[in-house]
Coordinates of C-alpha atoms in Angstrom, one line a residue:
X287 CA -102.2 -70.5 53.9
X288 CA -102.0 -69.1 57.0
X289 CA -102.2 -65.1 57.4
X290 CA -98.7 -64.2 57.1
X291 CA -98.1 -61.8 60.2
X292 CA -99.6 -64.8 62.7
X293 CA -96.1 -66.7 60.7
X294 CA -93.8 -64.7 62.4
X295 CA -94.1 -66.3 66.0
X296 CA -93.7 -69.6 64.6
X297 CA -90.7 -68.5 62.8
X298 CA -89.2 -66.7 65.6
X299 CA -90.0 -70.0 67.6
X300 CA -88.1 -72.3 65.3
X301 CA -85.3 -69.9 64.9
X302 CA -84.3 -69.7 68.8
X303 CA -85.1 -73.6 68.8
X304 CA -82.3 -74.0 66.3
X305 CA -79.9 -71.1 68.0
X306 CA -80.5 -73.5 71.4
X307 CA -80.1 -76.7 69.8
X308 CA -77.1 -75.6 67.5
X309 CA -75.5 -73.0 70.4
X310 CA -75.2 -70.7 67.2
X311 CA -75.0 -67.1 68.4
X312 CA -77.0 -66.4 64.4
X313 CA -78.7 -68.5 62.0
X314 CA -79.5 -68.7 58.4
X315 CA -82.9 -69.1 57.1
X316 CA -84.0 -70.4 53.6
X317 CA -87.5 -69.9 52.6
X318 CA -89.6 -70.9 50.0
X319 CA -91.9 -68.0 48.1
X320 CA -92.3 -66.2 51.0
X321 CA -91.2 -62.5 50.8
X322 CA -88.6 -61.0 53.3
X323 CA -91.7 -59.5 54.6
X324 CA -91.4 -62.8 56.3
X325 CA -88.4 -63.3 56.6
X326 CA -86.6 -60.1 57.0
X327 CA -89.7 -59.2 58.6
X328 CA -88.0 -61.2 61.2
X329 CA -85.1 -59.1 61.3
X330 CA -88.4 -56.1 61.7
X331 CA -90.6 -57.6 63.8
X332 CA -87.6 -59.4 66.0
X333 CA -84.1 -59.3 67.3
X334 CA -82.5 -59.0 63.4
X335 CA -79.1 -60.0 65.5
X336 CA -80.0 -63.8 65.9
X337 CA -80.4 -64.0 61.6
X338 CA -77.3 -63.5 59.6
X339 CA -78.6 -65.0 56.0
X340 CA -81.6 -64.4 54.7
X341 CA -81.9 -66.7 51.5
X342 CA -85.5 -66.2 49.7
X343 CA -86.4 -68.9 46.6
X344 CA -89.1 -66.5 44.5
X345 CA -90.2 -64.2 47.0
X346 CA -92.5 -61.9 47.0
X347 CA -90.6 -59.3 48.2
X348 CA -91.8 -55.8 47.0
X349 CA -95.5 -57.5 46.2
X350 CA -96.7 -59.7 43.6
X351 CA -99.8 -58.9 41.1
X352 CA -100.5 -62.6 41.8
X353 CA -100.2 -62.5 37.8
X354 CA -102.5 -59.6 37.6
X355 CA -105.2 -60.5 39.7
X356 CA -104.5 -57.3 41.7
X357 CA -105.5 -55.3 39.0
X358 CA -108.8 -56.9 38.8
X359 CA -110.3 -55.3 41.5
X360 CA -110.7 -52.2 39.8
X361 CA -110.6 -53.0 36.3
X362 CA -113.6 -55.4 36.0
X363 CA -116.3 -54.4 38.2
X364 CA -118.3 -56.2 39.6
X365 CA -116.3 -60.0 38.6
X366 CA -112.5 -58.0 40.0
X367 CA -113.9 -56.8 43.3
X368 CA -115.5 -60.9 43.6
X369 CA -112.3 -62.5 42.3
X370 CA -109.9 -60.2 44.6
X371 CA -112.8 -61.0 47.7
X372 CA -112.9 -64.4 47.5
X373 CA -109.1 -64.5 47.4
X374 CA -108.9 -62.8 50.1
X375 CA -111.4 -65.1 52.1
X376 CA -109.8 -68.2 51.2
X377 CA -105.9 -67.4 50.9
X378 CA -105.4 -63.8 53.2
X379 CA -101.5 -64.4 53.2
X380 CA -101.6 -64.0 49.6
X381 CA -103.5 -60.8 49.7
X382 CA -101.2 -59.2 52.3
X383 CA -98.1 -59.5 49.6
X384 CA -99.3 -57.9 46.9
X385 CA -98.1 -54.6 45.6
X386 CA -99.0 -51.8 48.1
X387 CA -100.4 -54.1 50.6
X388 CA -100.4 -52.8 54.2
X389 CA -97.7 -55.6 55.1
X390 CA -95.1 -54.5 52.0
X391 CA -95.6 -50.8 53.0
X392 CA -94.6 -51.9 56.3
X393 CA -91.7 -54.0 55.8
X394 CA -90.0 -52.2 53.6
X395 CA -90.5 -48.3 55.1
X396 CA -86.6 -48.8 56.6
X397 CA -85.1 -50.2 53.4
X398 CA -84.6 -53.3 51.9
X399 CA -82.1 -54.1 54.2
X400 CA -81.1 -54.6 57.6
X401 CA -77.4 -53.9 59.1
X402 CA -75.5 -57.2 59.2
X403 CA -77.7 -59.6 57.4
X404 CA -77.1 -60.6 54.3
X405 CA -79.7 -61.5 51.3
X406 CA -79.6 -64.0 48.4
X407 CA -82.6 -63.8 46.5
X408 CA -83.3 -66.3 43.8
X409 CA -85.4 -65.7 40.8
X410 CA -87.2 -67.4 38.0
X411 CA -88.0 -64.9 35.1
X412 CA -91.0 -67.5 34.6
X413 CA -92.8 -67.3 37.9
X414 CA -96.2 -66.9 37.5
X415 CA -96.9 -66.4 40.8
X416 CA -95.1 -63.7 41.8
X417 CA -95.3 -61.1 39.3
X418 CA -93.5 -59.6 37.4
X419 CA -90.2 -61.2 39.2
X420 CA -88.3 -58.0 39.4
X421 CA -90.1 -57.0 42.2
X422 CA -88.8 -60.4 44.0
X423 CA -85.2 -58.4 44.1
X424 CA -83.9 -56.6 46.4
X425 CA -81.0 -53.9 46.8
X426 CA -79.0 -52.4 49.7
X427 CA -75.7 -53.8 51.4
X428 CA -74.9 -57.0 51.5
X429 CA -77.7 -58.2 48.8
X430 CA -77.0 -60.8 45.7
X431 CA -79.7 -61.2 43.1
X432 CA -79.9 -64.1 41.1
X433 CA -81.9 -64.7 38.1
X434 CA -81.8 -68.4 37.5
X435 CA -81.7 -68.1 33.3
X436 CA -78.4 -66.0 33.9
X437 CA -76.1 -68.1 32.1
X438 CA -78.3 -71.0 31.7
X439 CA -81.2 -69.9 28.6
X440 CA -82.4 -73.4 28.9
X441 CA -83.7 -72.7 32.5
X442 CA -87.7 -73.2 32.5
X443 CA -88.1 -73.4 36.3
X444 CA -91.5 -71.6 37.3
X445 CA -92.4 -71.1 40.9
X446 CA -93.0 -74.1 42.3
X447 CA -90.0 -75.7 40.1
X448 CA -87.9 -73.5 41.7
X449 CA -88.1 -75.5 44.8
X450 CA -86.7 -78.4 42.8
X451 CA -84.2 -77.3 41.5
X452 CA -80.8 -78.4 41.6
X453 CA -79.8 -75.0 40.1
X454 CA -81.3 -73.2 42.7
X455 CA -80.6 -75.2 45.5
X456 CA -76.5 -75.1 44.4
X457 CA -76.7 -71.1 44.7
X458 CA -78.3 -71.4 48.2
X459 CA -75.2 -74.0 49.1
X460 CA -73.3 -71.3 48.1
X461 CA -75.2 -68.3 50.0
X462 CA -75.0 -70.2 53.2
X463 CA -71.8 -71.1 52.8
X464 CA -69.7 -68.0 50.5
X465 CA -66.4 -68.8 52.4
X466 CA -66.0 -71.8 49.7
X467 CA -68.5 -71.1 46.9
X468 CA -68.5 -73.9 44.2
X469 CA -69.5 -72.8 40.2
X470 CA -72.9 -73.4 39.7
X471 CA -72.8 -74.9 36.1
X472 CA -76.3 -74.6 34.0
X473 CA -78.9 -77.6 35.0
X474 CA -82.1 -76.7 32.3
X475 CA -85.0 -77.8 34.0
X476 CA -88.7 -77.5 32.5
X477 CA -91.5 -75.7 33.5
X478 CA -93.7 -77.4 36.4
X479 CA -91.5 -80.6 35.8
X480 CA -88.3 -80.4 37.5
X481 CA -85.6 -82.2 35.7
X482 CA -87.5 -82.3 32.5
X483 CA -86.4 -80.2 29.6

């Protein structure tokens, strides 16, 4: 996982490669488990006129505990200080969006929000990866929220199911598109294995 700031020019890259390609004046972006740190961090870090949707699948918006691994650091000397270090060493992107990182503080100093965007976060209430999943939600203008076991109980998805799900991917049809939204009936799906139940 690459450090997450050094994203950003590849994202800004492949966003005016598709405003050139398409002749779109704004795009949409869709991304998977990253936070709008990323994402809207775009709209921060760049021109927040060429995005118009932001659509996050379990992000780690306002930080993740990375299921309480955070709080190791300080609760089990020496093993938490090891576990958070070697972390760190091996996966730095995940370190830099956990609760009160550097990068969240950052990001989100002006608000969720950014004028004329709008945000679709979707959310699993079993993601064990970022944690707990309220903070993947947002608020401000222009923002929809939605947890996936709204209306469907039998809804299992975890973090990485999230990405195949049809569920899921039927509510970002319907963020990219909200001229012509379409229901999105309940489609259980089991934990780690899409489609199973």
């Amino acid at each position: 996982m690459a450090v997450a700031l050094d994203d950003l020019g590849d994202a800004d890259a492949a966003l005016q490669c598709v405003r050139t390609t398409t002749t779109a004046a704004r795009a949409a972006e869709c991304c998977i488990g990253m936070p709008r740190d990323i994402t809207g961090g775009m709209a921060d870090f760049t021109d927040h006129r060429d995005v118009d949707k932001l659509i996050g699948l379990g992000p780690s918006n306002h930080g993740t505990s990375l299921d309480g691994i955070v709080f190791l650091r300080k609760s089990f000397p020496p093993l938490g200080p090891a576990v958070y270090s070697t972390i760190e060493a091996l996966l730095p992107a995940a370190i830099q969006q956990t609760i009160g990182s550097e990068l969240v503080k950052e990001t989100y100093a002006g608000g969720d929000t950014r004028p004329g965007v709008t945000y679709s976060t979707l959310v699993t209430q079993y993601d064990e990866v970022d944690t707990p999943y309220t903070n993947q939600f947002l608020s401000g203008p222009g923002v929809t929220n939605v947890l996936l076991q709204d209306g469907c109980p039998d809804y299992y998805a975890d973090h990485l199911g999230i990405n195949y799900s049809e569920r899921a991917w039927r509510f970002v049809l319907n963020a990219l598109d909200p001229e012509h939204p379409n229901p999105v009936p309940c489609l259980p799906d089991g934990f780690l294995f899409p489609g199973l139940n």
